[in-house]
mmCIF file of C-alpha atoms in Angstrom:
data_model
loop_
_atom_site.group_PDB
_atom_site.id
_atom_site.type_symbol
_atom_site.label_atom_id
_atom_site.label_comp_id
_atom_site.label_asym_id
_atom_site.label_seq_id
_atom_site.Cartn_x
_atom_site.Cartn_y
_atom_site.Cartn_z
ATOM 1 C CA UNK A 215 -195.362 -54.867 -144.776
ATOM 2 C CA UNK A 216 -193.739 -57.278 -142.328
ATOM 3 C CA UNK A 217 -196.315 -57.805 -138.994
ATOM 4 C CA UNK A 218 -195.107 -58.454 -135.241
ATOM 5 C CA UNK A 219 -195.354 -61.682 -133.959
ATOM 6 C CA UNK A 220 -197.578 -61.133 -130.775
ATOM 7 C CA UNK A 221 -195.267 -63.551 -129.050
ATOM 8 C CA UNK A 222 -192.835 -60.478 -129.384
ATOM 9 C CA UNK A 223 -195.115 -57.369 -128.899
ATOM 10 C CA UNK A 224 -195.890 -59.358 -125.685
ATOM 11 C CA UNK A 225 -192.458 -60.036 -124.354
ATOM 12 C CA UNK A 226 -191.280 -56.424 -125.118
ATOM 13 C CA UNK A 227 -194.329 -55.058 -123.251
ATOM 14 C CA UNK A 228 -193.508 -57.129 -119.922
ATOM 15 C CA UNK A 229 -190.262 -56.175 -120.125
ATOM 16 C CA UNK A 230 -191.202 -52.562 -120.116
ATOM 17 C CA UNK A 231 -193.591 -52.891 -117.508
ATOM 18 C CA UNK A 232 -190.612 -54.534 -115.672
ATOM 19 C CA UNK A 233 -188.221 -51.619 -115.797
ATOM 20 C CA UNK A 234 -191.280 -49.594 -115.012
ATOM 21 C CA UNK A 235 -191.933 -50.890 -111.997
ATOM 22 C CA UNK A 236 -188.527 -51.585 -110.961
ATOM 23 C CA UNK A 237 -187.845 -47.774 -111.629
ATOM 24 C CA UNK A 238 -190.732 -46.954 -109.499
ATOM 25 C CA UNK A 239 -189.863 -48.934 -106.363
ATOM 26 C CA UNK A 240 -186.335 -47.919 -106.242
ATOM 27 C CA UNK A 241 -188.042 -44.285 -106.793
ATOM 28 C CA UNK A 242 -190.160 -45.035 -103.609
ATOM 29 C CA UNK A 243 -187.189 -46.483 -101.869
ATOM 30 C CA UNK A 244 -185.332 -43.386 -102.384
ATOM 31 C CA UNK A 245 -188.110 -41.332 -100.745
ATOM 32 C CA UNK A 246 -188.574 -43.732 -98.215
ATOM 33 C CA UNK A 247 -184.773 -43.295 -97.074
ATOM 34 C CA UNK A 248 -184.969 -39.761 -97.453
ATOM 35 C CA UNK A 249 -187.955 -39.147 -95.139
ATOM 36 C CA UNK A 250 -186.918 -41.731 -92.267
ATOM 37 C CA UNK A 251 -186.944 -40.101 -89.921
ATOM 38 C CA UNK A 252 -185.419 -42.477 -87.378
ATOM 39 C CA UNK A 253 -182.433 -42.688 -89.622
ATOM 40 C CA UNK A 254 -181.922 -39.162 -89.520
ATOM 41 C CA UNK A 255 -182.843 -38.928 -85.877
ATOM 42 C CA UNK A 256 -179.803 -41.585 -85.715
ATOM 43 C CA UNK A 257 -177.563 -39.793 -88.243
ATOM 44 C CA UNK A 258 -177.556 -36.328 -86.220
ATOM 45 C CA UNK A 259 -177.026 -37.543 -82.938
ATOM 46 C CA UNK A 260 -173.991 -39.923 -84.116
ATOM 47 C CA UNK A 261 -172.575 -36.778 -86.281
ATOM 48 C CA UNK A 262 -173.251 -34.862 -82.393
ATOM 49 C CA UNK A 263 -171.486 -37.302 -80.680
ATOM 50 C CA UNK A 264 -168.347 -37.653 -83.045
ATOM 51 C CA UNK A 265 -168.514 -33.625 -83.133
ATOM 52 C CA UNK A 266 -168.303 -34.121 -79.309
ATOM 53 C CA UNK A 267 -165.382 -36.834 -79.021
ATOM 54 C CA UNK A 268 -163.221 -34.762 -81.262
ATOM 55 C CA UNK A 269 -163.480 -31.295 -78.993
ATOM 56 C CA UNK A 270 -163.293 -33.477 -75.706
ATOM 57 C CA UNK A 271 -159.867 -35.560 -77.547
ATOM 58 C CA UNK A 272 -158.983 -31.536 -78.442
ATOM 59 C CA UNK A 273 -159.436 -30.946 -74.569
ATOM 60 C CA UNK A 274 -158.037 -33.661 -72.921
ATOM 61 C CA UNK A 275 -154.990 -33.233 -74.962
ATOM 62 C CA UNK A 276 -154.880 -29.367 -74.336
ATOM 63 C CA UNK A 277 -154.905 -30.156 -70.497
ATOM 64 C CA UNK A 278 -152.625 -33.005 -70.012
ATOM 65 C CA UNK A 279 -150.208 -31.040 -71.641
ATOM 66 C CA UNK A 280 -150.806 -28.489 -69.447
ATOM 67 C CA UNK A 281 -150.150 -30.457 -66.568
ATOM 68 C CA UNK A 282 -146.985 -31.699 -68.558
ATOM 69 C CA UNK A 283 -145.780 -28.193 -69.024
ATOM 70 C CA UNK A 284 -146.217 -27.057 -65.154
ATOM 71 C CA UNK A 285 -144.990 -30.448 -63.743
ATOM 72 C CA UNK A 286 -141.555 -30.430 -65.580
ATOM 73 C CA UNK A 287 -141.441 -26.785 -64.990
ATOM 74 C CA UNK A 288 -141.769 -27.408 -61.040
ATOM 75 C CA UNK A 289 -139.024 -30.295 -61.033
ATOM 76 C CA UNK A 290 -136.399 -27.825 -63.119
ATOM 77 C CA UNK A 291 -136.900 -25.447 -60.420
ATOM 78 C CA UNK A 292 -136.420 -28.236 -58.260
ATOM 79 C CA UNK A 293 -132.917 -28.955 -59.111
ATOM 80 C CA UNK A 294 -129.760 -26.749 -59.126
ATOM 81 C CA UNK A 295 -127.901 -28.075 -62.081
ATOM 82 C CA UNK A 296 -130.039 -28.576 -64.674
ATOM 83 C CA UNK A 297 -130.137 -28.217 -68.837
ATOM 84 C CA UNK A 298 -133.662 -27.292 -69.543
ATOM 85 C CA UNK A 299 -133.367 -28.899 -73.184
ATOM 86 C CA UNK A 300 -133.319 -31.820 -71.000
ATOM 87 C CA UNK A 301 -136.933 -31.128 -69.942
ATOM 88 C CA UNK A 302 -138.088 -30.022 -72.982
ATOM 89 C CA UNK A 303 -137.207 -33.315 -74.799
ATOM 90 C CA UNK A 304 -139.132 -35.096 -72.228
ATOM 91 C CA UNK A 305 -142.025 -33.250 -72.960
ATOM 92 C CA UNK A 306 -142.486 -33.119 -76.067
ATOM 93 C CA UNK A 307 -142.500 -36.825 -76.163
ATOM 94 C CA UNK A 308 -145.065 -36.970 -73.159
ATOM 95 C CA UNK A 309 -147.288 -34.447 -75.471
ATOM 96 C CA UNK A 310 -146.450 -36.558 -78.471
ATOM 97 C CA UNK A 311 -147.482 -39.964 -76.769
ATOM 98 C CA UNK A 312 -150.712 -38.454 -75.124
ATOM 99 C CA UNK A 313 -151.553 -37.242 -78.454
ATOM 100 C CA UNK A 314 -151.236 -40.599 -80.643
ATOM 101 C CA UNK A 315 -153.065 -42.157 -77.885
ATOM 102 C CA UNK A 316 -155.974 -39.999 -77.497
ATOM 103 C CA UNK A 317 -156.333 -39.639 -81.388
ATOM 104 C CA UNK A 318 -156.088 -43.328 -81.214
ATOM 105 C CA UNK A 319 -158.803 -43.782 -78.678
ATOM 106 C CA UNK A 320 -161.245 -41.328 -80.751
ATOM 107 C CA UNK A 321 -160.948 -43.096 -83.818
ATOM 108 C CA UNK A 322 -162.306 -46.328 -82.076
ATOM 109 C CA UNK A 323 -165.026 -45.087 -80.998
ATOM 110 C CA UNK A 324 -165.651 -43.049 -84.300
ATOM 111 C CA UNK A 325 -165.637 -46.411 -86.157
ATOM 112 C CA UNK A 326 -168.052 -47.473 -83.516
ATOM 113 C CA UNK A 327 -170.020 -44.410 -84.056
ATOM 114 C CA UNK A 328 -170.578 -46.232 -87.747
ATOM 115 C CA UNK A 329 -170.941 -50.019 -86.394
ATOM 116 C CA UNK A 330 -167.775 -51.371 -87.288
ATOM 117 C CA UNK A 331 -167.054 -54.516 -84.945
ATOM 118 C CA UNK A 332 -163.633 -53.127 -82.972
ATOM 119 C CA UNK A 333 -163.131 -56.492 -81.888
ATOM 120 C CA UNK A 334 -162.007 -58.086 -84.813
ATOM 121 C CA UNK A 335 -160.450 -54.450 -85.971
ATOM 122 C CA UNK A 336 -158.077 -54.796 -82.583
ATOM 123 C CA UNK A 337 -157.161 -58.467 -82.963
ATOM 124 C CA UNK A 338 -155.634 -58.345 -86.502
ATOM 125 C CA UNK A 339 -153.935 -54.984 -85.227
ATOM 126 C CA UNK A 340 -152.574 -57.482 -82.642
ATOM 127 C CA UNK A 341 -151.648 -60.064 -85.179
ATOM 128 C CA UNK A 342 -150.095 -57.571 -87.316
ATOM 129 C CA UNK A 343 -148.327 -55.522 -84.606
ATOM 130 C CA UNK A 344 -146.904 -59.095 -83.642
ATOM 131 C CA UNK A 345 -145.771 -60.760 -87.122
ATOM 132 C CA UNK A 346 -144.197 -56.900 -87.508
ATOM 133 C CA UNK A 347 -142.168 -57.340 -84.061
ATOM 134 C CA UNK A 348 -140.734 -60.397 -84.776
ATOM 135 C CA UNK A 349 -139.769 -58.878 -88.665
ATOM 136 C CA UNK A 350 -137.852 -56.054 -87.104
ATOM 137 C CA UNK A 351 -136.834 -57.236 -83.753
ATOM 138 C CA UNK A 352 -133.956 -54.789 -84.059
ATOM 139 C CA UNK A 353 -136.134 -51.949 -84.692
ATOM 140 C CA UNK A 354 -138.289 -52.598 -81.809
ATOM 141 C CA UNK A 355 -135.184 -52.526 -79.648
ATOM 142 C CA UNK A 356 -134.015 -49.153 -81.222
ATOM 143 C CA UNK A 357 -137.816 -47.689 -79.825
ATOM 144 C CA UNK A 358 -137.909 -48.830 -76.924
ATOM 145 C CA UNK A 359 -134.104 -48.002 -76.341
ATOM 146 C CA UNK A 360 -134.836 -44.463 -77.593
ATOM 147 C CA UNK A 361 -138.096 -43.932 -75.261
ATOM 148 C CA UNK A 362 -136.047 -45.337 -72.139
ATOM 149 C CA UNK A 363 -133.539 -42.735 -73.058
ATOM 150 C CA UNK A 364 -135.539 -40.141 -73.108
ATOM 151 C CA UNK A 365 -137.531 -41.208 -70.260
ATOM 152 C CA UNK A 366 -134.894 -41.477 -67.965
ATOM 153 C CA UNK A 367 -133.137 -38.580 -68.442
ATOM 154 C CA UNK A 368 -129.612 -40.339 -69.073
ATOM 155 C CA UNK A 369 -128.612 -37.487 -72.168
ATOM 156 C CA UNK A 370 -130.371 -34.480 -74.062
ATOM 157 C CA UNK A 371 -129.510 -32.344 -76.963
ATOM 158 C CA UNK A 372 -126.555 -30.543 -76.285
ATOM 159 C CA UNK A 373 -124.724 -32.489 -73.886
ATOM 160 C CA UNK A 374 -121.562 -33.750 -74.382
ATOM 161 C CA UNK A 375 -121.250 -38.170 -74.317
ATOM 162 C CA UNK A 376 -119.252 -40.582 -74.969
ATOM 163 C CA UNK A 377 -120.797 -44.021 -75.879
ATOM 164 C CA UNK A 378 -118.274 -46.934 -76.910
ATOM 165 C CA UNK A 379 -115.609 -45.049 -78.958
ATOM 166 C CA UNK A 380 -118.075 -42.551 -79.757
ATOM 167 C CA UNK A 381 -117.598 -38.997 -78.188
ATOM 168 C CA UNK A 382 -119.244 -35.656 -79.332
ATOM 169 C CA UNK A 383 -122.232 -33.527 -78.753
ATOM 170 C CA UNK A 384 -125.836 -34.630 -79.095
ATOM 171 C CA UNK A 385 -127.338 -32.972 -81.969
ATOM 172 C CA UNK A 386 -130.516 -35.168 -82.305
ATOM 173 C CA UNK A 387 -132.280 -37.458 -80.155
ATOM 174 C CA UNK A 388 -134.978 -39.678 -81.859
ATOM 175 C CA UNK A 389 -136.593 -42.904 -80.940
ATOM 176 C CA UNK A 390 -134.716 -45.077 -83.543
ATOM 177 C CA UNK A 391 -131.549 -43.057 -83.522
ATOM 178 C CA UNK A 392 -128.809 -40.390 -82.020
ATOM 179 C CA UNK A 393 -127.316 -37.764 -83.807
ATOM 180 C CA UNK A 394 -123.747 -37.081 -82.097
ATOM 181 C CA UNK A 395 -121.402 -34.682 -83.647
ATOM 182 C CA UNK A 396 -117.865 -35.073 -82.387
ATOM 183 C CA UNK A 397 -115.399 -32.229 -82.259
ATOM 184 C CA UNK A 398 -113.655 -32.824 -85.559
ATOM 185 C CA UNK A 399 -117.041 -32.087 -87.119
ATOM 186 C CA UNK A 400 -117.620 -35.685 -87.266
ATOM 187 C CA UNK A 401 -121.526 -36.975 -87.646
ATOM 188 C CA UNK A 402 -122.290 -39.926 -85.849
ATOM 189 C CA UNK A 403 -125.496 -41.428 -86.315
ATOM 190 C CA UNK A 404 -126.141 -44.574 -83.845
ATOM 191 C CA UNK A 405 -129.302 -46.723 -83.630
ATOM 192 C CA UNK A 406 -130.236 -46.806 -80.078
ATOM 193 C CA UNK A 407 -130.155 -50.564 -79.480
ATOM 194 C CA UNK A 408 -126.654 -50.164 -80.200
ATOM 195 C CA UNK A 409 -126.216 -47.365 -77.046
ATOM 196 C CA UNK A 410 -125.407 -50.044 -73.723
ATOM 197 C CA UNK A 411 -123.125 -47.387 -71.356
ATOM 198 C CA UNK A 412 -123.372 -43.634 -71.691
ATOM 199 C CA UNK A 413 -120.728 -41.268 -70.162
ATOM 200 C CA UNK A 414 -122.428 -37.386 -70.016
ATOM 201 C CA UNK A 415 -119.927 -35.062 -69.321
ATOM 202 C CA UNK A 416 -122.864 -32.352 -69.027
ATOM 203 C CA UNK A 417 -124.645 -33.445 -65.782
ATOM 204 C CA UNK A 418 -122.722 -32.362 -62.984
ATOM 205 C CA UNK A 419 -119.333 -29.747 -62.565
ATOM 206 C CA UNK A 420 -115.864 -30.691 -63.831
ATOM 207 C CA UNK A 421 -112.583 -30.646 -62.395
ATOM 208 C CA UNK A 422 -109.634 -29.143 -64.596
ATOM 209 C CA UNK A 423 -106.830 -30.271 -63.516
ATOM 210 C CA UNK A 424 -102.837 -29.340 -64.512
ATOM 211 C CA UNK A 425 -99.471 -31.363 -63.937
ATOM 212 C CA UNK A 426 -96.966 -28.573 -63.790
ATOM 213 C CA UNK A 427 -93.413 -30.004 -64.219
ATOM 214 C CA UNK A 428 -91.041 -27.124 -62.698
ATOM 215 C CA UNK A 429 -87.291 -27.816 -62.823
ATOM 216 C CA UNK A 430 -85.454 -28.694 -59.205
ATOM 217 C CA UNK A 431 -83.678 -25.357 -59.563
ATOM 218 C CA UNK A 432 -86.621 -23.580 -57.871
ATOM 219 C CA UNK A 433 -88.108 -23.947 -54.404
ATOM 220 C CA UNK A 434 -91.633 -25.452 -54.037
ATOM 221 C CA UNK A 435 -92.564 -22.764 -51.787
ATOM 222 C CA UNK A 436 -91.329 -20.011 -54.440
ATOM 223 C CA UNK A 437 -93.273 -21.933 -57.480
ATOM 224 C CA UNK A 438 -96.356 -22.634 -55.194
ATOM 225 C CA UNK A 439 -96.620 -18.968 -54.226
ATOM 226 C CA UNK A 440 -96.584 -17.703 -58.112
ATOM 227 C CA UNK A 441 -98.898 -20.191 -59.629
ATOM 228 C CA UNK A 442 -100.940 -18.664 -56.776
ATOM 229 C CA UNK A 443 -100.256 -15.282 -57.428
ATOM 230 C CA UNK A 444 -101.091 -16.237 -61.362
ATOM 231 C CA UNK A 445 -104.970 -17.488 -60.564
ATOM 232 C CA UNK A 446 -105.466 -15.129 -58.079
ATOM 233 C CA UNK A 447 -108.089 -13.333 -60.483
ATOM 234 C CA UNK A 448 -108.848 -16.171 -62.687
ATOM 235 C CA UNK A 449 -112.547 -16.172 -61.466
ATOM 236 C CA UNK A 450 -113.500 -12.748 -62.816
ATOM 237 C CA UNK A 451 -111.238 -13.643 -66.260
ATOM 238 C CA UNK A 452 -113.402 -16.910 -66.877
ATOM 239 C CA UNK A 453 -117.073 -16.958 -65.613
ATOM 240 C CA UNK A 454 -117.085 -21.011 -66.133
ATOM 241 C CA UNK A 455 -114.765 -21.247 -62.961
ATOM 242 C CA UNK A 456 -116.696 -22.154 -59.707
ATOM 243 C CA UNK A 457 -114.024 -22.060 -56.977
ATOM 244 C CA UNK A 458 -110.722 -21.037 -56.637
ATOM 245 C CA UNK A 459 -107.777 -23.174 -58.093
ATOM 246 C CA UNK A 460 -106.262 -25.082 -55.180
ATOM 247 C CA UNK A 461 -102.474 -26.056 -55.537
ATOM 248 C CA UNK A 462 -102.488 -29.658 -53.875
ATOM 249 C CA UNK A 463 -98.690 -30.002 -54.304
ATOM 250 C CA UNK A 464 -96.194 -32.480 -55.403
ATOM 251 C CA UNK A 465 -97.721 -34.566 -57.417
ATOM 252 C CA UNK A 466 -94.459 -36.462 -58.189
ATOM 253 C CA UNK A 467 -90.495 -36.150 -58.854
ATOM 254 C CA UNK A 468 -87.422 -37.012 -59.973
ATOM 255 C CA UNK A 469 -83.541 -35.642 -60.244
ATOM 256 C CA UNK A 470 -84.068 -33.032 -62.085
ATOM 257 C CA UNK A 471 -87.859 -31.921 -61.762
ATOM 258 C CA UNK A 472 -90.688 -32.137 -59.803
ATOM 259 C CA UNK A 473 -94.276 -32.061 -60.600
ATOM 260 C CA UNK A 474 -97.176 -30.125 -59.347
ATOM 261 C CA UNK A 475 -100.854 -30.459 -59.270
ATOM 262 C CA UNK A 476 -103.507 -27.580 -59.551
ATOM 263 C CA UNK A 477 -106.898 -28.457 -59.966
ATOM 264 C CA UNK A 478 -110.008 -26.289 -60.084
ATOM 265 C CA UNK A 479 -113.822 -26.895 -60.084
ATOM 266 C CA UNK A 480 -115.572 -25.392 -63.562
ATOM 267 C CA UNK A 481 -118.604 -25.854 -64.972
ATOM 268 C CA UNK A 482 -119.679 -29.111 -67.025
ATOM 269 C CA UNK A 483 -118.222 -29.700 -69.938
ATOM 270 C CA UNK A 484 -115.425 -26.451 -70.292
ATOM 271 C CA UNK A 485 -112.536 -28.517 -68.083
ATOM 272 C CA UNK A 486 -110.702 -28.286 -71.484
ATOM 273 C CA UNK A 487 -110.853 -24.217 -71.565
ATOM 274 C CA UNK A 488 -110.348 -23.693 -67.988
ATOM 275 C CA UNK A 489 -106.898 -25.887 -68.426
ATOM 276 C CA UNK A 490 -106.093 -23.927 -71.158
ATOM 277 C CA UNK A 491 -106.879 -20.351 -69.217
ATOM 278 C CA UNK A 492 -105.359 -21.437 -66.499
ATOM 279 C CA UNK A 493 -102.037 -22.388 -68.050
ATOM 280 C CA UNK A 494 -102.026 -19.059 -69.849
ATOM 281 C CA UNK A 495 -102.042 -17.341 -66.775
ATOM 282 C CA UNK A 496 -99.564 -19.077 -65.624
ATOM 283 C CA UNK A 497 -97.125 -19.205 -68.734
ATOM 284 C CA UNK A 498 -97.440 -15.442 -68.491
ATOM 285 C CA UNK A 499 -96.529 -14.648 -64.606
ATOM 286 C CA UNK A 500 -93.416 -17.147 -64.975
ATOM 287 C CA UNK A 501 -91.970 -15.096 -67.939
ATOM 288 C CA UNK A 502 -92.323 -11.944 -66.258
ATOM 289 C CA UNK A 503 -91.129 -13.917 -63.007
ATOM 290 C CA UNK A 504 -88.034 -14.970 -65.374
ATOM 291 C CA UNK A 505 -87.376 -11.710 -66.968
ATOM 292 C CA UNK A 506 -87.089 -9.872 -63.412
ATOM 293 C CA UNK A 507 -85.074 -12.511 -62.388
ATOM 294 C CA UNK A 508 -82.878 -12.101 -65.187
ATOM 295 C CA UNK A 509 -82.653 -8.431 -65.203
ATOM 296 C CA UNK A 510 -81.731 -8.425 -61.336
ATOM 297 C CA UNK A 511 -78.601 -11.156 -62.172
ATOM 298 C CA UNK A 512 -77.927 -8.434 -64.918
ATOM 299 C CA UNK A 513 -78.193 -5.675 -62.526
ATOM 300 C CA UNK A 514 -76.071 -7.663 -60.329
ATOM 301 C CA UNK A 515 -73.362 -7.973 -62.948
ATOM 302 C CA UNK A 516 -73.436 -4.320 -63.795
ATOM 303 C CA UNK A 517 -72.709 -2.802 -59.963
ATOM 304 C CA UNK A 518 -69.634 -5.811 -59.884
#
């Protein structure tokens, strides 16, 4: 039978004793961080306070979009012609920007909530947030293009532009690009660094306006006094048309024709229809005009 050496029996039993005591004290150390109650004392009232930034985040967003909401609602009342999309693009990125900033703000203090040292946190967010500007400088310019955009009112969706060679109707307006659909069907899609001039045909009224040639066989006051005769009801026919179409006269003329102009004031971008109404009415009253005519010179030729 083979004996221990008591060098052996020895070192096993210290290393037991070892683990046993190292079991008990990270036993006690258990219980001891389980019945602090400082740290718990500490624990609830930072779990209070975060409970309390997120409802008072909750609330300040809740009322500044309130105050978003009634403000833009008070200027569109404000102004005569107005496209409410207009407004309602502007506020939604108001409510959008007071929301990333607030939820911004709460996370800080959050972190702080659990000691993390914000300072260093916000200066390699500035680091980063500058190596990433100067990586996509043309990005940057799309944003801030986009936000100035929006901010200032100079298009929404739904109005009809023209930007460069670019014409159509805004479809969608984000802060890196527009959407413009032109009216072939045409999708345009331009990053906004790229949008320098902006014609909106949508913001104020239009003015249709006709060259009539008419051949030097008639009178001006005979042509002048059917083309009135022809939009006399145009108004009631086409809701778009604000005022009456005024015939201004001779616009210009040669040996065998002259020309007249008609212009009327319509509503933003229909100056296309309201052409194309009006020279229907008028199309029509000179073929009836024509047929009397011609069945009076037959008439005539029937009594000779």
């Amino acid at each position: 039978m083979r004996l221990v050496h008591p060098y052996w029996l020895e070192t096993a039993t210290g290393e037991l004793d070892g683990a046993v005591d190292k079991a008990v004290k990270f036993s006690d150390m258990i219980m001891n961080w389980l019945t602090d109650v400082d740290m718990w004392t500490n624990v609830l009232f930072s779990g209070i306070r975060i409970i309390v930034l997120f409802i008072v985040t909750r609330i300040v967003i809740r009322v500044v979009s309130k105050i978003i909401d009634r403000s833009l609602a008070r200027h569109e009342q404000s102004r005569i012609n107005v496209n409410p999309r207009r407004f309602a693009t502007v506020g939604e990125l108001l409510k959008n920007v007071t929301s990333v900033t607030c939820n911004f703000v709460m996370v800080l203090l959050i972190l702080s909530e659990f000691n993390f040292k914000l300072g260093p946190l916000l200066a390699g967010a500035g680091v980063l947030g500058l190596a990433i500007g100067f990586g996509a400088q043309s990005l940057v310019k799309d944003v801030i293009t986009g936000f100035f955009i929006i901010l200032e009112d100079q298009f929404a969706v739904g109005d009809v532009i023209q930007t460069g060679t670019y014409k159509g109707t805004v479809e969608v307006i984000g802060l890196r690009s527009t959407r413009i659909v032109s009216m072939n069907g045409e999708t345009h899609i331009l990053p906004n660094g790229l949008i320098t001039s902006v014609t909106n045909y949508s913001f104020s009224n239009a003015l249709a306006m006709i060259d009539l040639p008419v051949k030097n066989e008639r009178s001006l006051e005979e042509v002048v006094g059917l083309v009135k005769q022809a939009l006399a009801g145009i108004q009631e026919q086409n809701e778009n048309i604000i005022a009456v179409p005024d015939v201004l006269g001779i616009q210009s003329m040669s040996t065998s024709e002259f020309v007249i102009r008609i212009v009327a004031q319509c509503a933003p971008n229909t100056r296309a229809e309201v052409e194309r109404n009006m020279l229907e009415n008028i199309k029509q009253a000179m073929e009836f005009d024509e047929r009397e005519r011609q069945a009076l010179t037959e008439l005539a030729a029937t009594e000779e």
